C-alpha positions as a Python dict, from the first residue, in 0.01 Angstrom:
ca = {
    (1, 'X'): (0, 0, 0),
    (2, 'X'): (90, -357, 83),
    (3, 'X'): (356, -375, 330),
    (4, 'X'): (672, -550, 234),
    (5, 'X'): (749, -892, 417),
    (6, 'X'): (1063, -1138, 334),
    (7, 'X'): (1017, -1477, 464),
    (8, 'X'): (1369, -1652, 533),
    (9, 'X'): (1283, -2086, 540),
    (10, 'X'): (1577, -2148, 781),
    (11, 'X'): (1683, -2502, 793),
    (12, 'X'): (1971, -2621, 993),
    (13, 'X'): (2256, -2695, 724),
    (14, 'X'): (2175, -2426, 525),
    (15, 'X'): (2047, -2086, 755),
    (16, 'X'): (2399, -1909, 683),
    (17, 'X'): (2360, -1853, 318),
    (18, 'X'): (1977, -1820, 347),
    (19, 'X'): (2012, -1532, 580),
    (20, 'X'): (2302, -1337, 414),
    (21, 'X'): (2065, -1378, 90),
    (22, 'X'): (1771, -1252, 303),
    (23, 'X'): (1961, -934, 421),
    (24, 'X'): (2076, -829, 42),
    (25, 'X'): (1738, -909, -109),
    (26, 'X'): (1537, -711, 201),
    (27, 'X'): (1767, -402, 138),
    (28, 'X'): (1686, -386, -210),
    (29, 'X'): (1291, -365, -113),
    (30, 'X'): (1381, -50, 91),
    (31, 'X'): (1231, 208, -16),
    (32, 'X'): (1190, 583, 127),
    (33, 'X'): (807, 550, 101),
    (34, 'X'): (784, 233, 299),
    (35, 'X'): (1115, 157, 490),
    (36, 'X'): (1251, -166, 510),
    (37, 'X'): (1058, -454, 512),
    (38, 'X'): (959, -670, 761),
    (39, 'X'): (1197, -955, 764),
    (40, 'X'): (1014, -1277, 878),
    (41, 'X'): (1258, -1628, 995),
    (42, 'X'): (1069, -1937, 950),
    (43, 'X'): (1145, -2273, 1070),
    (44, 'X'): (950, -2566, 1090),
    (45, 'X'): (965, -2817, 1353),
    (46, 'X'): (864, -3177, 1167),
    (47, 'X'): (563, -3341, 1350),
    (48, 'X'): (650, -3642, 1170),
    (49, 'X'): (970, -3705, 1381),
    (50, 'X'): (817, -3673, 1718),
    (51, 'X'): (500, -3886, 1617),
    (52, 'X'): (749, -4202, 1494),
    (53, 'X'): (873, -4132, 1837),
    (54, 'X'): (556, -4165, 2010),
    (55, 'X'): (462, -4459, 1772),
    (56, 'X'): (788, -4664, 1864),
    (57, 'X'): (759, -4617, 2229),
    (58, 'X'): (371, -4711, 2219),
    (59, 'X'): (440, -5034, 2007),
    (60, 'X'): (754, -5149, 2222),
    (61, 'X'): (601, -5037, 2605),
    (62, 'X'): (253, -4964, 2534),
    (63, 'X'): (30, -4648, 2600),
    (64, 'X'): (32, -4616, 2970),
    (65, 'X'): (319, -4475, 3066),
    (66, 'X'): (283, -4169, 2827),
    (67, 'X'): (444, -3932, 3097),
    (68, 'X'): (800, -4093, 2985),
    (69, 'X'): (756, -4083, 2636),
    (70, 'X'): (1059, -3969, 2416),
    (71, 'X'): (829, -3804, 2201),
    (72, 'X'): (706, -3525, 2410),
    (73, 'X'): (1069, -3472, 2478),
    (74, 'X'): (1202, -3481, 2078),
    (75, 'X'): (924, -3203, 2034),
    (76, 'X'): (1046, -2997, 2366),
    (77, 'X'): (1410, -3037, 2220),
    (78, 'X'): (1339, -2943, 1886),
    (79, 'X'): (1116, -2663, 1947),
    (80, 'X'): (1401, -2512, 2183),
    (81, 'X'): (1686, -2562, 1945),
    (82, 'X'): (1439, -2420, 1666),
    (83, 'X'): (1455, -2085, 1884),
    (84, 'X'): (1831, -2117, 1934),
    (85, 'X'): (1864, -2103, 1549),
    (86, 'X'): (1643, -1815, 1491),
    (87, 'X'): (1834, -1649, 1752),
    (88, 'X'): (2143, -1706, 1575),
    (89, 'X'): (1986, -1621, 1268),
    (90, 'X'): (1861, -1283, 1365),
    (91, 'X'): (2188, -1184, 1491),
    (92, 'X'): (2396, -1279, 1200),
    (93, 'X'): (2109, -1075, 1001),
    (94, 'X'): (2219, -769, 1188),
    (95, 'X'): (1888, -623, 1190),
    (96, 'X'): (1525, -734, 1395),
    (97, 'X'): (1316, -972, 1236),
    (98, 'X'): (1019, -1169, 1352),
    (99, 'X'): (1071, -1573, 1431),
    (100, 'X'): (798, -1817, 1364),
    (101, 'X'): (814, -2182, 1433),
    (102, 'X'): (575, -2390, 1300),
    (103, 'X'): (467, -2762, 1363),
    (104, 'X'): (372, -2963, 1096),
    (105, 'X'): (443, -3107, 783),
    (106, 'X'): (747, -2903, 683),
    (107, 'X'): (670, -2832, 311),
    (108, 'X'): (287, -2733, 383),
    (109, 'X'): (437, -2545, 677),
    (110, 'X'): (639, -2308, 470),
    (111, 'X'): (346, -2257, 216),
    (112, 'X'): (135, -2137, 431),
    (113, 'X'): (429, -1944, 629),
    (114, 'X'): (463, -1760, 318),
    (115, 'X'): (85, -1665, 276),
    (116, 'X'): (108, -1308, 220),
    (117, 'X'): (503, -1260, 155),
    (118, 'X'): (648, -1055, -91),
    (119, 'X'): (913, -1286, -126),
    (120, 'X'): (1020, -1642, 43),
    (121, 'X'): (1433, -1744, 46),
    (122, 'X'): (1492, -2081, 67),
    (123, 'X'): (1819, -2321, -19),
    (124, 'X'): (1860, -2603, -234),
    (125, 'X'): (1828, -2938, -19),
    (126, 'X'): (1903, -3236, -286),
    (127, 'X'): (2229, -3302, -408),
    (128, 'X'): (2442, -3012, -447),
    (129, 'X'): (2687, -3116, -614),
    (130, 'X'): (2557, -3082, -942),
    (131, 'X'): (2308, -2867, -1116),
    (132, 'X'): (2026, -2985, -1232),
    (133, 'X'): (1620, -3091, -1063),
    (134, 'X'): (1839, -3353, -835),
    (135, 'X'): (1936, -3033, -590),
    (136, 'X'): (1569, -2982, -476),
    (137, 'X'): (1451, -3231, -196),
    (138, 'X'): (1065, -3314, -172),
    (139, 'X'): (1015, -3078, 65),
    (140, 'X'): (1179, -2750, -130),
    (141, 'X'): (993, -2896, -466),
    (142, 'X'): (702, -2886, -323),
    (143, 'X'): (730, -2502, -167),
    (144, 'X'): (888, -2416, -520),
    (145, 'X'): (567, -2547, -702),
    (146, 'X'): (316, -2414, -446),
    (147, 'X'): (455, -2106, -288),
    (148, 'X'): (195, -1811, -313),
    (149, 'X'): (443, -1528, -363),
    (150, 'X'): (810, -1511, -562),
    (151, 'X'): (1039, -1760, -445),
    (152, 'X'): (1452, -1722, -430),
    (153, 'X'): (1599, -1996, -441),
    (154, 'X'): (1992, -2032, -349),
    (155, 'X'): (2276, -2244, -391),
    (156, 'X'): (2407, -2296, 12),
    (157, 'X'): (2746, -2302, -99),
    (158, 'X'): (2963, -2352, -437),
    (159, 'X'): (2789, -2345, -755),
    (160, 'X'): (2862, -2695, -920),
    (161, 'X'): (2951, -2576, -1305),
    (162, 'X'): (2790, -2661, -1587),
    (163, 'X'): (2994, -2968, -1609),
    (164, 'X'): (2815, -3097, -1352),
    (165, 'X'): (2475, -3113, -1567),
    (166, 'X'): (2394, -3488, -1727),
    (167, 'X'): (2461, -3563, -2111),
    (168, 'X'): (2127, -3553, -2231),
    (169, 'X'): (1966, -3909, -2265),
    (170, 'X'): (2076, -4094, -2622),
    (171, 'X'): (1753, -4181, -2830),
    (172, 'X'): (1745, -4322, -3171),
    (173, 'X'): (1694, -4067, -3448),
    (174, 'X'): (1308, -4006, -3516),
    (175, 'X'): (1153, -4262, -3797),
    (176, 'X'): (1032, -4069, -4125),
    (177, 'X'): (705, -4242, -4312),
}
């Protein structure tokens, strides 16, 4: 048998909700055969953001004096407040779970952090205050479309009603030959 793994994407606006979701959806995979499953927080640390560092300071002071580049120190910063989160994360879970960080592009980072999940939580990032394909960012489009296992995906906060959804676009009535 398979063993059970929920993968928590844990982003910083947003980890409160995801992990509360995590905890209710990983108790209702317990079973008395396998236990509980392996619980699995993932956060991704965006290589993009330390590179444009390293680009800017190369382009303004040049490439020698790489030992004072801001980049190295965005990545050290990012990758230590990364932990801090998980840390928080895992606590407010109330039960042990594994951490992974991983560098990279952030939506291919979660695809692949999800490989061989049973199921991957992750909140809306667009606009939330209205339903509708607006409250997915790129980056949570793109794990929605590619993800290889069941996705969850959860409103952060208030629910916008169903006022909130767009009157469909006016178009002229069809032409009959």
């Amino acid at each position: 048998m398979t063993p059970l793994r929920v993968v928590a994407w844990i982003t910083e606006g947003t980890w409160q909700a995801t992990v509360d979701t995590t905890a209710r959806a990983a108790a209702g995979f317990e079973t008395a055969d396998q236990g509980a499953p392996e619980v699995v927080l993932l956060y991704v640390v965006d290589a993009e953001i330390s590179e444009a560092v390293h680009g800017a300071f190369g382009g303004l002071l040049g490439r020698g004096g790489r030992n004072r580049d801001p980049g190295d120190m965005v990545a050290e910063l990012a990758t230590r407040e990364s932990e801090e989160l998980l840390a928080a994360a895992e606590q407010r879970l109330g039960r042990p779970a594994r951490h992974e960080v991983r560098v990279g592009r952030v939506e291919r980072e979660v695809v692949a952090g999800c490989a061989n999940a049973t199921l991957l939580v992750c909140a809306r990032d667009g606009d939330r205050s209205r339903l509708g394909p607006h409250s997915l960012g790129p980056h949570t489009r793109f794990v929605v479309d590619h993800a290889p296992c069941p996705v969850l995906l959860i409103w952060p906060d208030e629910i916008p009603g169903l006022r909130s959804i767009p009157p469909p676009p006016e178009h002229p009535p069809p032409h009959h030959r």
